[in-house]
Structures are given as C-alpha cells and as structure tokens.
Coordinates of C-alpha atoms in Angstrom, one line a residue:
M1 CA 7.0 -24.5 3.4
S2 CA 8.7 -21.5 3.1
L3 CA 6.7 -18.2 3.0
I4 CA 7.3 -14.4 2.5
C5 CA 6.0 -11.9 5.4
G6 CA 4.7 -8.6 4.4
I7 CA 4.3 -6.1 7.4
T8 CA 2.3 -2.9 7.3
L9 CA 2.0 -0.3 10.1
D10 CA -0.8 1.7 11.4
D11 CA -1.3 4.0 14.5
R12 CA -2.6 1.1 16.6
F13 CA -1.8 -2.1 15.0
I14 CA 1.0 -4.1 13.0
F15 CA -0.3 -6.3 10.3
F16 CA 1.3 -9.4 9.1
S17 CA 0.5 -11.5 5.9
F18 CA 2.3 -14.7 5.1
V19 CA 2.3 -15.5 1.5
S20 CA 3.5 -18.3 -0.8
F21 CA 5.0 -17.6 -4.2
K22 CA 5.0 -20.5 -6.6
E23 CA 5.0 -20.6 -10.3
G24 CA 4.4 -16.8 -10.4
K25 CA 1.4 -16.9 -8.4
F26 CA 0.9 -15.3 -4.9
T27 CA -1.3 -17.1 -2.4
L28 CA -2.2 -15.7 0.9
Q29 CA -1.6 -18.4 3.6
R30 CA -2.1 -16.5 7.0
E31 CA -2.8 -13.1 8.3
T32 CA -2.2 -11.9 11.8
Q33 CA -2.2 -8.6 13.7
L34 CA -0.5 -7.2 16.7
E35 CA -1.9 -4.4 18.8
L36 CA 0.5 -1.7 19.7
N37 CA 0.8 -1.1 23.6
S38 CA 2.7 2.2 23.3
G39 CA 3.5 4.8 20.7
Y40 CA 6.7 5.7 18.9
S41 CA 8.2 8.9 17.7
D42 CA 9.9 7.6 14.5
L43 CA 10.9 4.2 12.9
E44 CA 14.1 4.1 14.7
D45 CA 12.1 4.3 17.9
F46 CA 9.5 1.7 16.6
I47 CA 12.2 -0.9 15.7
K48 CA 13.9 -0.7 19.0
I49 CA 10.5 -1.1 21.0
Y50 CA 8.7 -3.6 18.7
I51 CA 11.3 -6.1 17.2
E52 CA 10.9 -8.5 19.8
D53 CA 7.2 -8.6 19.7
I54 CA 7.4 -8.9 15.7
D55 CA 9.9 -11.7 16.1
R56 CA 7.5 -13.3 18.6
E57 CA 4.5 -12.8 16.4
I58 CA 6.2 -14.5 13.4
R59 CA 7.6 -17.2 15.4
N60 CA 4.4 -18.2 17.1
T61 CA 2.6 -18.1 13.6
E62 CA 5.3 -20.4 12.2
N63 CA 4.9 -22.9 15.0
K64 CA 1.2 -23.0 14.8
Y65 CA 0.8 -23.5 11.2
S66 CA 4.1 -25.4 10.5
F67 CA 6.0 -23.0 8.1
K68 CA 9.3 -21.1 7.9
T69 CA 9.5 -17.4 7.1
E70 CA 12.0 -16.9 4.3
S71 CA 12.2 -13.1 4.2
I72 CA 10.3 -10.0 5.4
F73 CA 9.2 -6.7 3.6
L74 CA 7.8 -3.9 5.5
G75 CA 5.5 -1.2 4.3
I76 CA 7.0 2.4 5.1
P77 CA 4.5 5.2 5.7
C78 CA 4.7 8.7 4.2
D79 CA 5.9 10.3 7.2
F80 CA 9.2 8.5 6.9
I81 CA 10.1 8.9 3.2
Q82 CA 11.2 11.7 1.0
S83 CA 10.4 12.1 -2.8
K84 CA 11.2 14.2 -5.6
V85 CA 10.3 14.4 -9.4
V86 CA 13.6 14.4 -11.2
E87 CA 14.6 14.8 -15.0
D88 CA 18.1 14.6 -16.7
L89 CA 19.8 13.5 -19.8
V90 CA 22.2 10.6 -19.3
P91 CA 24.9 9.5 -21.8
L92 CA 24.8 5.9 -22.8
G93 CA 28.7 5.6 -22.2
I94 CA 30.1 6.2 -25.8
N95 CA 30.2 9.0 -28.2
R96 CA 28.2 7.2 -31.0
E97 CA 24.7 5.8 -31.3
K98 CA 23.9 2.3 -30.0
K99 CA 21.0 0.3 -29.5
I100 CA 19.7 0.5 -25.9
T101 CA 19.7 -2.6 -23.8
P102 CA 18.1 -3.5 -20.5
Q103 CA 21.4 -2.9 -18.8
D104 CA 21.5 0.4 -20.2
I105 CA 18.1 1.1 -18.6
I106 CA 19.2 0.0 -15.3
S107 CA 22.4 1.9 -15.7
A108 CA 20.6 5.2 -16.6
K109 CA 18.3 4.8 -13.8
K110 CA 21.1 4.4 -11.2
Q111 CA 22.8 7.3 -12.7
I112 CA 19.8 9.7 -11.9
E113 CA 19.7 8.3 -8.4
N114 CA 23.4 9.2 -8.0
I115 CA 22.9 12.7 -9.5
F116 CA 19.9 13.7 -7.5
L117 CA 20.3 11.8 -4.1
D118 CA 22.8 12.6 -1.4
W119 CA 25.2 10.1 -0.2
Q120 CA 23.1 9.4 2.9
D121 CA 19.9 8.7 0.9
Y122 CA 18.8 5.2 0.3
P123 CA 16.7 5.0 -2.8
L124 CA 13.4 2.9 -2.2
H125 CA 11.9 3.2 -5.7
N126 CA 12.6 4.9 -9.0
L127 CA 9.1 5.3 -10.7
V128 CA 10.0 6.5 -14.3
Y129 CA 7.2 8.8 -15.9
H130 CA 8.7 8.6 -19.2
Y131 CA 11.8 8.1 -21.3
E132 CA 13.1 10.6 -24.1
I133 CA 15.3 10.3 -27.2
E134 CA 15.8 13.5 -29.4
G135 CA 12.3 14.8 -28.4
R136 CA 10.4 11.5 -28.7
K137 CA 8.8 10.4 -25.6
F138 CA 8.3 6.6 -24.5
N139 CA 6.3 5.3 -21.7
T140 CA 8.0 2.1 -21.9
P141 CA 11.9 1.4 -21.9
P142 CA 13.0 2.1 -25.5
I143 CA 14.9 -1.2 -25.7
G144 CA 16.5 -1.6 -29.3
I145 CA 16.4 2.1 -30.1
L146 CA 19.5 3.9 -31.3
A147 CA 20.8 6.8 -29.3
K148 CA 23.8 8.4 -27.8
R149 CA 21.9 10.1 -24.6
L150 CA 18.6 9.0 -22.9
K151 CA 16.6 11.6 -21.0
I152 CA 14.6 10.0 -18.0
K153 CA 11.9 11.7 -15.9
S154 CA 11.4 9.8 -12.7
L155 CA 9.7 10.0 -9.3
L156 CA 12.3 9.0 -6.7
I157 CA 11.2 7.8 -3.3
F158 CA 13.9 7.5 -0.8
T159 CA 14.8 7.4 3.1
K160 CA 17.9 7.6 5.1
S161 CA 20.6 4.9 4.8
K162 CA 20.9 4.9 8.5
L163 CA 17.2 3.7 8.9
V164 CA 17.6 0.8 6.6
E165 CA 20.7 -0.3 8.2
Q166 CA 19.0 -0.2 11.5
F167 CA 16.1 -2.5 10.4
E168 CA 18.5 -4.7 8.7
S169 CA 20.6 -5.2 11.8
A170 CA 17.4 -5.5 14.1
F171 CA 16.0 -8.3 12.0
D172 CA 19.5 -9.9 11.6
N173 CA 19.7 -10.2 15.4
F174 CA 16.6 -12.5 15.3
N175 CA 18.2 -14.4 12.2
R176 CA 15.4 -12.8 9.9
N177 CA 16.1 -11.9 6.4
F178 CA 14.7 -8.1 5.9
R179 CA 14.6 -7.4 2.3
G180 CA 13.7 -3.9 2.5
F181 CA 10.9 -1.1 2.7
I182 CA 8.1 -0.9 0.3
Y183 CA 6.4 2.6 0.0
D184 CA 2.9 2.3 1.5
A185 CA 1.0 3.5 -1.6
L186 CA 2.8 0.8 -3.7
C187 CA 1.7 -1.8 -1.1
D188 CA -2.0 -0.6 -1.7
L189 CA -1.6 -0.6 -5.5
A190 CA -0.2 -4.1 -5.4
S191 CA -2.8 -5.5 -2.9
G192 CA -5.5 -5.4 -5.7
F193 CA -3.6 -5.2 -9.0
D194 CA -4.4 -8.2 -11.1
G195 CA -1.8 -7.9 -13.8
K196 CA -3.9 -5.8 -16.4
E197 CA -2.9 -2.3 -17.2
E198 CA -6.0 -0.4 -15.9
S199 CA -5.9 3.3 -17.1
A200 CA -6.8 4.7 -13.7
L201 CA -7.0 3.1 -10.4
L202 CA -7.7 4.8 -7.0
S203 CA -6.6 3.1 -3.6
I204 CA -8.5 4.3 -0.4
R205 CA -7.0 2.7 2.7
I206 CA -9.1 3.4 5.8
G207 CA -6.7 3.3 8.8
Y208 CA -7.1 3.9 12.7
K209 CA -6.6 7.7 12.6
K210 CA -6.1 8.5 8.9
T211 CA -7.2 7.5 5.4
R212 CA -4.7 7.5 2.7
V213 CA -5.7 8.0 -1.1
S214 CA -3.4 7.0 -3.9
Y215 CA -4.3 7.8 -7.4
F216 CA -2.6 5.9 -10.2
L217 CA -2.9 6.9 -13.8
N218 CA -1.4 4.3 -16.4
L219 CA 0.2 2.7 -13.3
Q220 CA 2.2 5.8 -12.5
L221 CA 1.6 7.4 -9.1
V222 CA 0.0 10.9 -9.7
K223 CA -1.3 11.7 -6.3
D224 CA -0.9 10.7 -2.7
R225 CA -3.0 12.3 -0.1
I226 CA -4.0 11.8 3.7
F227 CA -7.3 12.6 5.0
D228 CA -8.2 13.1 8.7
F229 CA -10.6 10.0 9.0
G230 CA -10.5 6.7 10.3
E231 CA -11.7 4.0 12.6
E232 CA -10.9 6.3 15.8
E233 CA -13.4 8.9 14.5
I234 CA -16.3 6.4 14.3
I235 CA -15.4 4.7 17.7
R236 CA -15.4 8.3 19.5
N237 CA -18.6 9.1 17.8
L238 CA -20.5 6.1 19.0
S239 CA -18.8 6.4 22.5
K240 CA -20.2 9.8 22.8
E241 CA -23.6 8.9 21.3
L242 CA -24.1 6.1 23.8
S243 CA -22.1 7.4 26.9
V244 CA -20.0 4.2 26.9
S245 CA -16.2 3.8 26.7
E246 CA -14.4 3.8 23.7
D247 CA -13.3 0.2 24.3
T248 CA -17.0 -0.7 24.3
A249 CA -17.8 1.3 21.1
Y250 CA -14.9 -0.3 19.5
R251 CA -16.1 -3.8 20.4
L252 CA -19.6 -2.8 19.1
I253 CA -18.4 -1.7 15.6
F254 CA -16.0 -4.7 15.1
Y255 CA -18.0 -7.4 16.6
Y256 CA -21.5 -6.7 16.3
S257 CA -22.1 -4.0 13.5
S258 CA -22.9 -4.4 9.8
F259 CA -23.4 -2.2 6.7
R260 CA -26.2 -4.3 5.5
N261 CA -29.9 -3.3 5.6
I262 CA -31.7 -5.4 8.2
F263 CA -35.5 -6.0 8.6
S264 CA -35.6 -7.8 11.9
S265 CA -33.6 -5.9 14.5
K266 CA -31.9 -7.9 17.3
E267 CA -31.0 -6.7 20.6
I268 CA -27.3 -6.4 21.6
N269 CA -26.3 -6.9 25.3
I270 CA -22.8 -5.8 26.1
K271 CA -21.0 -5.0 29.3
D272 CA -19.6 -1.6 29.6
G273 CA -17.4 -1.4 33.0
D274 CA -19.7 -2.3 35.8
K275 CA -22.9 -2.2 33.8
Y276 CA -24.6 -3.7 30.7
I277 CA -26.2 -2.0 27.9
N278 CA -28.9 -2.9 25.5
L279 CA -28.9 -1.7 22.0
A280 CA -30.7 -2.6 18.8
S281 CA -28.6 -3.7 15.9
Y282 CA -30.9 -1.7 13.7
S283 CA -29.8 1.5 15.5
L284 CA -26.2 0.4 15.6
N285 CA -26.3 -0.4 11.8
N286 CA -27.7 3.1 10.9
F287 CA -25.4 4.9 13.0
L288 CA -22.4 3.1 11.4
K289 CA -23.6 3.9 8.1
E290 CA -24.6 7.5 8.6
K291 CA -21.2 8.4 10.2
T292 CA -19.3 6.4 7.4
K293 CA -21.2 8.1 4.7
E294 CA -20.7 11.6 6.1
S295 CA -17.0 11.2 6.3
L296 CA -16.4 9.5 3.0
E297 CA -18.5 12.1 1.2
K298 CA -16.1 14.7 2.3
I299 CA -13.1 12.8 1.0
I300 CA -14.8 11.9 -2.3
F301 CA -16.1 15.5 -2.8
D302 CA -12.4 16.7 -2.4
L303 CA -11.3 14.2 -4.8
K304 CA -13.7 15.0 -7.5
Q305 CA -12.4 18.5 -7.6
E306 CA -9.2 17.1 -8.7
I307 CA -9.8 14.0 -10.8
E308 CA -12.8 12.3 -12.8
I309 CA -13.4 9.7 -9.9
S310 CA -16.3 8.1 -11.8
A311 CA -14.2 6.8 -14.5
L312 CA -11.8 5.2 -11.8
T313 CA -11.5 1.6 -10.6
V314 CA -11.7 1.7 -6.8
N315 CA -9.8 -0.3 -4.3
F316 CA -10.8 0.1 -0.6
L317 CA -8.4 -1.4 1.9
G318 CA -8.1 -1.5 5.6
R319 CA -9.6 -3.4 8.8
F320 CA -12.7 -1.1 8.8
T321 CA -13.6 -2.3 5.2
N322 CA -13.8 -5.7 6.3
I323 CA -17.0 -5.1 8.3
D324 CA -19.9 -7.2 6.9
G325 CA -21.7 -5.4 3.9
F326 CA -19.1 -2.5 3.5
S327 CA -18.6 -3.2 -0.2
D328 CA -22.3 -3.4 -1.1
F329 CA -22.8 -0.2 1.1
I330 CA -20.0 1.7 -1.0
K331 CA -21.5 0.6 -4.2
D332 CA -24.9 1.5 -3.5
T333 CA -24.2 4.9 -1.8
F334 CA -21.5 6.3 -3.9
S335 CA -21.9 4.4 -7.3
L336 CA -18.1 3.7 -7.6
N337 CA -16.6 1.1 -9.7
L338 CA -15.0 -1.2 -7.2
K339 CA -12.3 -3.7 -7.9
S340 CA -13.7 -7.0 -8.6
S341 CA -11.0 -8.5 -6.5
F342 CA -12.5 -6.5 -3.4
N343 CA -11.8 -9.0 -0.5
K344 CA -10.4 -8.9 3.0
S345 CA -7.7 -11.2 1.8
F346 CA -6.2 -8.5 -0.3
S347 CA -4.7 -6.4 2.5
P348 CA -1.9 -3.9 2.2
S349 CA 0.6 -6.5 3.9
F350 CA -0.4 -8.9 1.2
G351 CA 0.5 -6.1 -1.4
C352 CA 3.7 -5.5 0.4
V353 CA 4.9 -8.9 -0.5
R354 CA 3.5 -8.8 -4.0
Y355 CA 5.2 -5.5 -4.9
G356 CA 8.5 -6.4 -3.0
V357 CA 9.0 -9.5 -5.1
T358 CA 8.0 -8.2 -8.4
R359 CA 8.6 -4.6 -8.5
F360 CA 6.3 -4.5 -11.5
L361 CA 6.4 -0.5 -11.8
E362 CA 10.4 -0.7 -11.9
T363 CA 11.5 -3.8 -13.5
L364 CA 11.6 -4.8 -17.0
P365 CA 9.4 -7.6 -18.1
R366 CA 11.5 -10.8 -18.5
S367 CA 9.1 -12.6 -20.8
T368 CA 9.3 -9.6 -23.3
S369 CA 11.4 -10.1 -26.4
L370 CA 13.5 -7.6 -27.9
I371 CA 11.3 -7.7 -31.1
R372 CA 8.2 -7.3 -29.3
N373 CA 9.7 -4.3 -27.2
I374 CA 10.8 -2.6 -30.5
F375 CA 7.4 -3.2 -32.1
K376 CA 5.5 -1.9 -29.0
I377 CA 7.7 1.3 -29.3
Y378 CA 7.3 1.9 -32.9
K379 CA 3.8 1.0 -33.4
D380 CA 2.5 4.4 -32.8
Y381 CA 4.8 6.0 -35.4
F382 CA 3.5 4.0 -38.5

C-alpha cells in the first residue's frame, strides 16, 4: 500500500500523518510525532539538522505497518513565508473578445505571479479574491464569458526558491519525493473542511508556544493571527503551582488530566525527581480548566472585536485539544459552534496532505461542465 505523508512543525515536535487517497477519499492510516532535541534558527537549518531523523521516523513507521510512502508535503509556518495582496489587468493574448477557458485562467494567474514576484521568489499559493471583467466581479472563474482582458485580485503566498530547492535536494538524497510546502493556515482549513461551502470558518490551532487563528470567509483567507498562548504556558503554570519540574507538569497534563467534570476524585501518585507527589485528580482538572479558560478568553475577546465569532464554525486543532473532554469543555464554556468533524484524527498534518493533493482553493473543479459554469456566473444577473 502506498500512502502520502503530511508533515507539520511545532516548537517542540514534528507531526506526521500517513494518508491513503482512493476514489477521491482521504483516509488517515497512521499518525506519529517526533520530539525535537534542539532548536533551529530557520528552515534551512532545520532540514540540515533533522532530515535524517525525519527519514528514520518515516522508515520505521513504514516497516512497522507495511506500507510505502509515495510522496511528502510539509506545512510551512508563517515565519518562513511572505504574502501580498495584488491586483492587475491581464490581456488574454488577442486583440478581440474570446470565450475564457480554464487554460486562460491558469495563464492569467501565472502572469499575475510573474508581474508581482521577483525571480528568486517561489509561489506557493495564488488565492484569488475575485475576477473582474469590465466592472463585473466574479467570485468563481468566469469560464465561457467573452472578454479581451481579465482583472484578478489575489493573495500571493510565496517563499524563496532556494529554500524549496534545499528541501527537494534533502529529501531526494533519501529517495523521498518532496511535493512542496503547504501554508500552515491552509493545512488547518483542510484538516476539517468537509467539502461544503461554509460561509465562515475559524481554525484555532493550539501549539506548544503559540496559538494560530485563521479566519476564512467564503473560503477566502481573511485574517491570520498568532497569539502568545500554548501548551508551554499551562505546563509552566502547573510547575510553579505544585513546585515540580516542567517535565512532571507535562506528564500530569498529557497523561493524567481531563477537561471533564468529575464527581469522585482519584489520587494521582507521580515521581518528580527523587520524590513522589500526591495530587487529587479533581484539583488537577480544575486547574487545567481554569488556566485554559483564562487564556482562551483573551483570544476570543480579541477576535470578537474584529469578527462576529458566534456566527462562525470553529475548528480547534493541536495536541492540547486531544486531552479528554476538551470539545465539551469548549462548547459549555464559550458557546461556540464547533465543527461536527471535531476529532483528533483531523490534524494539521492530515490537512497538509488533503490540501496538497486537491488544492481546492486554487484549482478549477474538474467535474463542473462549461454549461454549469456559465449558468453559475450568470444566474445573479437574471
């Protein structure tokens, strides 16, 4: 069996999802994680330090579960990309009107990239906000419409060509097929996106040090923010509260805690260095809920100043959100409309594969006929 591997990065871990793609359906087969044993200054430094560890993790998982990794996508964090909103009028190549074809759309988007990106820039994503023909705006590609020129407004997300070449070379040295970077926000979107055009979607990924929030309106990336909250803050607070090491606090949170309300408290006995500590599970759970609520309230308050969050579908992601009872705690505490697919299986690394293969915000629907495209474009004008 051949699978596709999606990789996403955090300050402390590398996450792997091994996904099968058959008959248009993505199925998560395995997920693993690799703890980083040192920091890195940039992605060039990262790939030099960790390419052998990455290959070893993939190879060990392949051998254990008897499959072959066909190709690899990697989620690229916001620190290592650049973006710009651009708009320009692109001629369709002739001095008379012609019916716009899918190839015209592809060529026009490529011309936009050539106009606004430098030679050393590598385009990762070209997310079109709208198309325009003689003052008429279209949210979908205006295929079949007569035009001489086509105006496009896009969000271009790009990185340096040298970085892409370094990753391709590094994976190639281990006979791995690196198929490119996927911007982290799109990994988050695709992790829970179920194919329906939801009007507004908010992805909240809680990482080790930071929380990233991505807001999509009509499947367009509108806001992308980073907040200073993550697992590390909760770990340090618990370490200070109990006067234990951060390693012990980490184990208490991820192996013994829960967000559920419990009515019969159990005693937790755990070793901390040369001593043992006793802690009531009731106290641990209450501490976790209190600190998490306190931090998320600040994030949600900030978001409410900018967007109507109650009208959004919200998708929480990250290892921290897999702690028992997290989704019910969020629903009860903040009254948010959580994704019905909320599940630990729908991770950013899974979304990395899903978006990498489909590019559903950037490609034309293959199953949509020309007649249906024309009808969709013109229906608002009759």
